[in-house]
Structure formats: C-alpha cells, structure tokens
mmCIF file of N, CA and C in Angstrom:
data_model
loop_
_atom_site.group_PDB
_atom_site.id
_atom_site.type_symbol
_atom_site.label_atom_id
_atom_site.label_comp_id
_atom_site.label_asym_id
_atom_site.label_seq_id
_atom_site.Cartn_x
_atom_site.Cartn_y
_atom_site.Cartn_z
ATOM 1 N N UNK A 23 -3.556 18.367 51.122
ATOM 2 C CA UNK A 23 -4.472 18.779 50.094
ATOM 3 C C UNK A 23 -4.159 18.027 48.808
ATOM 4 N N UNK A 24 -5.066 18.075 47.875
ATOM 5 C CA UNK A 24 -4.889 17.363 46.616
ATOM 6 C C UNK A 24 -3.992 18.111 45.651
ATOM 7 N N UNK A 25 -3.583 17.384 44.663
ATOM 8 C CA UNK A 25 -2.753 17.997 43.623
ATOM 9 C C UNK A 25 -3.595 18.895 42.735
ATOM 10 N N UNK A 26 -2.997 19.958 42.329
ATOM 11 C CA UNK A 26 -3.674 20.880 41.429
ATOM 12 C C UNK A 26 -2.890 20.911 40.131
ATOM 13 N N UNK A 27 -3.571 20.691 39.033
ATOM 14 C CA UNK A 27 -2.918 20.688 37.735
ATOM 15 C C UNK A 27 -3.280 21.958 36.996
ATOM 16 N N UNK A 28 -2.302 22.474 36.342
ATOM 17 C CA UNK A 28 -2.547 23.645 35.513
ATOM 18 C C UNK A 28 -2.285 23.241 34.070
ATOM 19 N N UNK A 29 -3.246 23.468 33.222
ATOM 20 C CA UNK A 29 -3.127 23.064 31.823
ATOM 21 C C UNK A 29 -3.559 24.231 30.960
ATOM 22 N N UNK A 30 -2.671 24.647 30.073
ATOM 23 C CA UNK A 30 -3.058 25.743 29.198
ATOM 24 C C UNK A 30 -2.470 25.535 27.817
ATOM 25 N N UNK A 31 -3.240 25.892 26.834
ATOM 26 C CA UNK A 31 -2.802 25.834 25.436
ATOM 27 C C UNK A 31 -3.134 27.191 24.838
ATOM 28 N N UNK A 32 -2.142 27.731 24.176
ATOM 29 C CA UNK A 32 -2.395 29.047 23.589
ATOM 30 C C UNK A 32 -3.187 28.899 22.300
ATOM 31 N N UNK A 33 -3.848 29.939 21.941
ATOM 32 C CA UNK A 33 -4.606 29.946 20.690
ATOM 33 C C UNK A 33 -3.705 29.741 19.487
ATOM 34 N N UNK A 34 -2.469 30.220 19.573
ATOM 35 C CA UNK A 34 -1.518 30.039 18.470
ATOM 36 C C UNK A 34 -1.186 28.564 18.262
ATOM 37 N N UNK A 35 -1.041 27.811 19.368
ATOM 38 C CA UNK A 35 -0.754 26.375 19.256
ATOM 39 C C UNK A 35 -1.906 25.640 18.575
ATOM 40 N N UNK A 36 -3.100 25.965 18.974
ATOM 41 C CA UNK A 36 -4.276 25.316 18.385
ATOM 42 C C UNK A 36 -4.370 25.648 16.907
ATOM 43 N N UNK A 37 -4.210 26.889 16.560
ATOM 44 C CA UNK A 37 -4.273 27.304 15.164
ATOM 45 C C UNK A 37 -3.166 26.645 14.347
ATOM 46 N N UNK A 38 -1.980 26.578 14.908
ATOM 47 C CA UNK A 38 -0.852 25.971 14.213
ATOM 48 C C UNK A 38 -1.106 24.492 13.940
ATOM 49 N N UNK A 39 -1.615 23.781 14.919
ATOM 50 C CA UNK A 39 -1.911 22.359 14.738
ATOM 51 C C UNK A 39 -3.024 22.138 13.712
ATOM 52 N N UNK A 40 -4.022 22.970 13.738
ATOM 53 C CA UNK A 40 -5.115 22.858 12.755
ATOM 54 C C UNK A 40 -4.607 23.112 11.344
ATOM 55 N N UNK A 41 -3.765 24.123 11.196
ATOM 56 C CA UNK A 41 -3.207 24.427 9.877
ATOM 57 C C UNK A 41 -2.311 23.301 9.383
ATOM 58 N N UNK A 42 -1.481 22.745 10.268
ATOM 59 C CA UNK A 42 -0.607 21.630 9.887
ATOM 60 C C UNK A 42 -1.433 20.449 9.388
ATOM 61 N N UNK A 43 -2.493 20.144 10.102
ATOM 62 C CA UNK A 43 -3.361 19.024 9.716
ATOM 63 C C UNK A 43 -4.030 19.303 8.376
ATOM 64 N N UNK A 44 -4.532 20.502 8.203
ATOM 65 C CA UNK A 44 -5.210 20.881 6.958
ATOM 66 C C UNK A 44 -4.260 20.842 5.777
ATOM 67 N N UNK A 45 -3.059 21.362 5.964
ATOM 68 C CA UNK A 45 -2.069 21.362 4.883
ATOM 69 C C UNK A 45 -1.694 19.930 4.499
ATOM 70 N N UNK A 46 -1.509 19.066 5.492
ATOM 71 C CA UNK A 46 -1.151 17.674 5.216
ATOM 72 C C UNK A 46 -2.265 16.967 4.448
ATOM 73 N N UNK A 47 -3.498 17.168 4.875
ATOM 74 C CA UNK A 47 -4.637 16.538 4.188
ATOM 75 C C UNK A 47 -4.785 17.068 2.765
ATOM 76 N N UNK A 48 -4.582 18.357 2.595
ATOM 77 C CA UNK A 48 -4.686 18.963 1.262
ATOM 78 C C UNK A 48 -3.610 18.412 0.333
ATOM 79 N N UNK A 49 -2.398 18.274 0.826
ATOM 80 C CA UNK A 49 -1.306 17.728 0.011
ATOM 81 C C UNK A 49 -1.607 16.282 -0.372
ATOM 82 N N UNK A 50 -2.147 15.499 0.556
ATOM 83 C CA UNK A 50 -2.493 14.113 0.280
ATOM 84 C C UNK A 50 -3.550 14.030 -0.821
ATOM 85 N N UNK A 51 -4.582 14.826 -0.706
ATOM 86 C CA UNK A 51 -5.664 14.818 -1.691
ATOM 87 C C UNK A 51 -5.167 15.305 -3.051
ATOM 88 N N UNK A 52 -4.306 16.302 -3.038
ATOM 89 C CA UNK A 52 -3.806 16.863 -4.286
ATOM 90 C C UNK A 52 -2.986 15.831 -5.075
ATOM 91 N N UNK A 53 -2.346 14.909 -4.393
ATOM 92 C CA UNK A 53 -1.492 13.922 -5.063
ATOM 93 C C UNK A 53 -2.175 12.567 -5.255
ATOM 94 N N UNK A 54 -3.477 12.492 -5.035
ATOM 95 C CA UNK A 54 -4.183 11.220 -5.168
ATOM 96 C C UNK A 54 -4.088 10.641 -6.575
ATOM 97 N N UNK A 55 -4.209 11.467 -7.600
ATOM 98 C CA UNK A 55 -4.149 10.955 -8.973
ATOM 99 C C UNK A 55 -2.787 10.347 -9.267
ATOM 100 N N UNK A 56 -1.716 11.001 -8.817
ATOM 101 C CA UNK A 56 -0.379 10.441 -9.005
ATOM 102 C C UNK A 56 -0.243 9.111 -8.279
ATOM 103 N N UNK A 57 -0.748 9.057 -7.057
ATOM 104 C CA UNK A 57 -0.666 7.831 -6.272
ATOM 105 C C UNK A 57 -1.487 6.719 -6.911
ATOM 106 N N UNK A 58 -2.632 7.064 -7.463
ATOM 107 C CA UNK A 58 -3.461 6.074 -8.121
ATOM 108 C C UNK A 58 -2.756 5.524 -9.349
ATOM 109 N N UNK A 59 -2.113 6.388 -10.123
ATOM 110 C CA UNK A 59 -1.355 5.937 -11.291
ATOM 111 C C UNK A 59 -0.220 5.009 -10.898
ATOM 112 N N UNK A 60 0.497 5.357 -9.825
ATOM 113 C CA UNK A 60 1.578 4.499 -9.333
ATOM 114 C C UNK A 60 1.040 3.152 -8.879
ATOM 115 N N UNK A 61 -0.089 3.174 -8.195
ATOM 116 C CA UNK A 61 -0.707 1.937 -7.727
ATOM 117 C C UNK A 61 -1.129 1.049 -8.890
ATOM 118 N N UNK A 62 -1.695 1.640 -9.928
ATOM 119 C CA UNK A 62 -2.101 0.864 -11.099
ATOM 120 C C UNK A 62 -0.891 0.249 -11.802
ATOM 121 N N UNK A 63 0.210 0.997 -11.868
ATOM 122 C CA UNK A 63 1.434 0.475 -12.477
ATOM 123 C C UNK A 63 1.960 -0.725 -11.693
ATOM 124 N N UNK A 64 2.011 -0.603 -10.382
ATOM 125 C CA UNK A 64 2.498 -1.700 -9.543
ATOM 126 C C UNK A 64 1.556 -2.897 -9.597
ATOM 127 N N UNK A 65 0.266 -2.650 -9.681
ATOM 128 C CA UNK A 65 -0.713 -3.730 -9.804
ATOM 129 C C UNK A 65 -0.495 -4.499 -11.115
ATOM 130 N N UNK A 66 -0.233 -3.779 -12.185
ATOM 131 C CA UNK A 66 0.024 -4.425 -13.470
ATOM 132 C C UNK A 66 1.285 -5.280 -13.406
ATOM 133 N N UNK A 67 2.307 -4.790 -12.714
ATOM 134 C CA UNK A 67 3.545 -5.569 -12.549
ATOM 135 C C UNK A 67 3.272 -6.856 -11.779
ATOM 136 N N UNK A 68 2.426 -6.783 -10.748
ATOM 137 C CA UNK A 68 2.075 -7.977 -9.988
ATOM 138 C C UNK A 68 1.319 -8.991 -10.839
ATOM 139 N N UNK A 69 0.420 -8.515 -11.680
ATOM 140 C CA UNK A 69 -0.321 -9.410 -12.573
ATOM 141 C C UNK A 69 0.638 -10.109 -13.524
ATOM 142 N N UNK A 70 1.575 -9.356 -14.081
ATOM 143 C CA UNK A 70 2.552 -9.944 -14.999
ATOM 144 C C UNK A 70 3.425 -10.972 -14.288
ATOM 145 N N UNK A 71 3.852 -10.678 -13.066
ATOM 146 C CA UNK A 71 4.669 -11.622 -12.301
ATOM 147 C C UNK A 71 3.875 -12.891 -11.997
ATOM 148 N N UNK A 72 2.595 -12.730 -11.635
ATOM 149 C CA UNK A 72 1.748 -13.896 -11.374
ATOM 150 C C UNK A 72 1.616 -14.761 -12.614
ATOM 151 N N UNK A 73 1.411 -14.119 -13.768
ATOM 152 C CA UNK A 73 1.276 -14.861 -15.006
ATOM 153 C C UNK A 73 2.559 -15.619 -15.350
ATOM 154 N N UNK A 74 3.709 -14.979 -15.122
ATOM 155 C CA UNK A 74 4.992 -15.641 -15.385
ATOM 156 C C UNK A 74 5.179 -16.867 -14.492
ATOM 157 N N UNK A 75 4.846 -16.736 -13.209
ATOM 158 C CA UNK A 75 4.978 -17.862 -12.288
ATOM 159 C C UNK A 75 4.026 -18.979 -12.680
ATOM 160 N N UNK A 76 2.813 -18.635 -13.049
ATOM 161 C CA UNK A 76 1.836 -19.642 -13.470
ATOM 162 C C UNK A 76 2.339 -20.405 -14.684
ATOM 163 N N UNK A 77 2.912 -19.702 -15.652
ATOM 164 C CA UNK A 77 3.459 -20.365 -16.842
ATOM 165 C C UNK A 77 4.596 -21.314 -16.473
ATOM 166 N N UNK A 78 5.488 -20.852 -15.594
ATOM 167 C CA UNK A 78 6.610 -21.701 -15.182
ATOM 168 C C UNK A 78 6.117 -22.968 -14.488
ATOM 169 N N UNK A 79 5.109 -22.829 -13.636
ATOM 170 C CA UNK A 79 4.549 -23.980 -12.931
ATOM 171 C C UNK A 79 3.935 -24.952 -13.925
ATOM 172 N N UNK A 80 3.182 -24.433 -14.883
ATOM 173 C CA UNK A 80 2.533 -25.302 -15.873
ATOM 174 C C UNK A 80 3.571 -26.047 -16.717
ATOM 175 N N UNK A 81 4.621 -25.355 -17.119
ATOM 176 C CA UNK A 81 5.674 -25.989 -17.911
ATOM 177 C C UNK A 81 6.360 -27.081 -17.092
ATOM 178 N N UNK A 82 6.680 -26.804 -15.840
ATOM 179 C CA UNK A 82 7.336 -27.799 -14.991
ATOM 180 C C UNK A 82 6.431 -29.008 -14.772
ATOM 181 N N UNK A 83 5.140 -28.778 -14.620
ATOM 182 C CA UNK A 83 4.206 -29.901 -14.451
ATOM 183 C C UNK A 83 4.100 -30.727 -15.720
ATOM 184 N N UNK A 84 4.069 -30.078 -16.866
ATOM 185 C CA UNK A 84 3.970 -30.801 -18.131
ATOM 186 C C UNK A 84 5.201 -31.661 -18.380
ATOM 187 N N UNK A 85 6.344 -31.190 -17.937
ATOM 188 C CA UNK A 85 7.585 -31.947 -18.135
ATOM 189 C C UNK A 85 7.830 -32.924 -16.988
ATOM 190 N N UNK A 86 6.874 -33.045 -16.091
ATOM 191 C CA UNK A 86 6.927 -33.950 -14.938
ATOM 192 C C UNK A 86 8.157 -33.705 -14.079
ATOM 193 N N UNK A 87 8.619 -32.478 -14.075
ATOM 194 C CA UNK A 87 9.764 -32.131 -13.236
ATOM 195 C C UNK A 87 9.337 -31.877 -11.796
ATOM 196 N N UNK A 88 8.195 -31.273 -11.645
ATOM 197 C CA UNK A 88 7.756 -30.878 -10.311
ATOM 198 C C UNK A 88 6.255 -31.054 -10.177
ATOM 199 N N UNK A 89 5.828 -31.125 -8.938
ATOM 200 C CA UNK A 89 4.399 -31.171 -8.647
ATOM 201 C C UNK A 89 4.036 -29.881 -7.923
ATOM 202 N N UNK A 90 2.903 -29.333 -8.250
ATOM 203 C CA UNK A 90 2.441 -28.069 -7.670
ATOM 204 C C UNK A 90 2.175 -28.239 -6.177
ATOM 205 N N UNK A 91 2.756 -27.359 -5.382
ATOM 206 C CA UNK A 91 2.542 -27.369 -3.936
ATOM 207 C C UNK A 91 1.244 -26.640 -3.600
ATOM 208 N N UNK A 92 0.749 -26.877 -2.407
ATOM 209 C CA UNK A 92 -0.487 -26.246 -1.979
ATOM 210 C C UNK A 92 -0.368 -24.721 -1.962
ATOM 211 N N UNK A 93 0.800 -24.225 -1.579
ATOM 212 C CA UNK A 93 1.003 -22.769 -1.539
ATOM 213 C C UNK A 93 0.895 -22.176 -2.930
ATOM 214 N N UNK A 94 1.411 -22.854 -3.927
ATOM 215 C CA UNK A 94 1.315 -22.364 -5.311
ATOM 216 C C UNK A 94 -0.114 -22.492 -5.800
ATOM 217 N N UNK A 95 -0.766 -23.570 -5.446
ATOM 218 C CA UNK A 95 -2.155 -23.787 -5.859
ATOM 219 C C UNK A 95 -3.048 -22.676 -5.331
ATOM 220 N N UNK A 96 -2.792 -22.256 -4.089
ATOM 221 C CA UNK A 96 -3.611 -21.217 -3.460
ATOM 222 C C UNK A 96 -3.352 -19.880 -4.072
#
C-alpha cells in the first residue's frame, strides 16, 4: 500500500506565527524614521568622501603626478 502522511498544525502555532510576523513588521515600520535618518547621514558621508577623492584626483592631475584611471573616471 502507499505511504500515508499525517500533517497537523495546531491553532496556537498558526496564531503564534501570525503574531510574530505582525510584531516584526510593526517594529520595522515604527523605526522607519530612525532608519531614514541614519541612511541620510551615511549618504552625506559618501558624498563628502566622493568629493574628497575627486579633489585629490584633480590636484594630482594638475601636478602631473598621476593620470586618471578608467575606474576613477567612471
């Protein structure tokens, strides 16, 4: 005869998983403003770093010390 599978999930398990998911989503949404502020701060740091590198490249090119590589150009 064929195999018979028995599969059961209690109502408590389903409710528990739904609550866990809901709580996690709620916590994520509640902290979105903080995360957005952190993201904006890090974005500003990246812009400043890019500007510093661009200045260094321009100075090195003006002094004929180095030539800009394709990776820097991109």
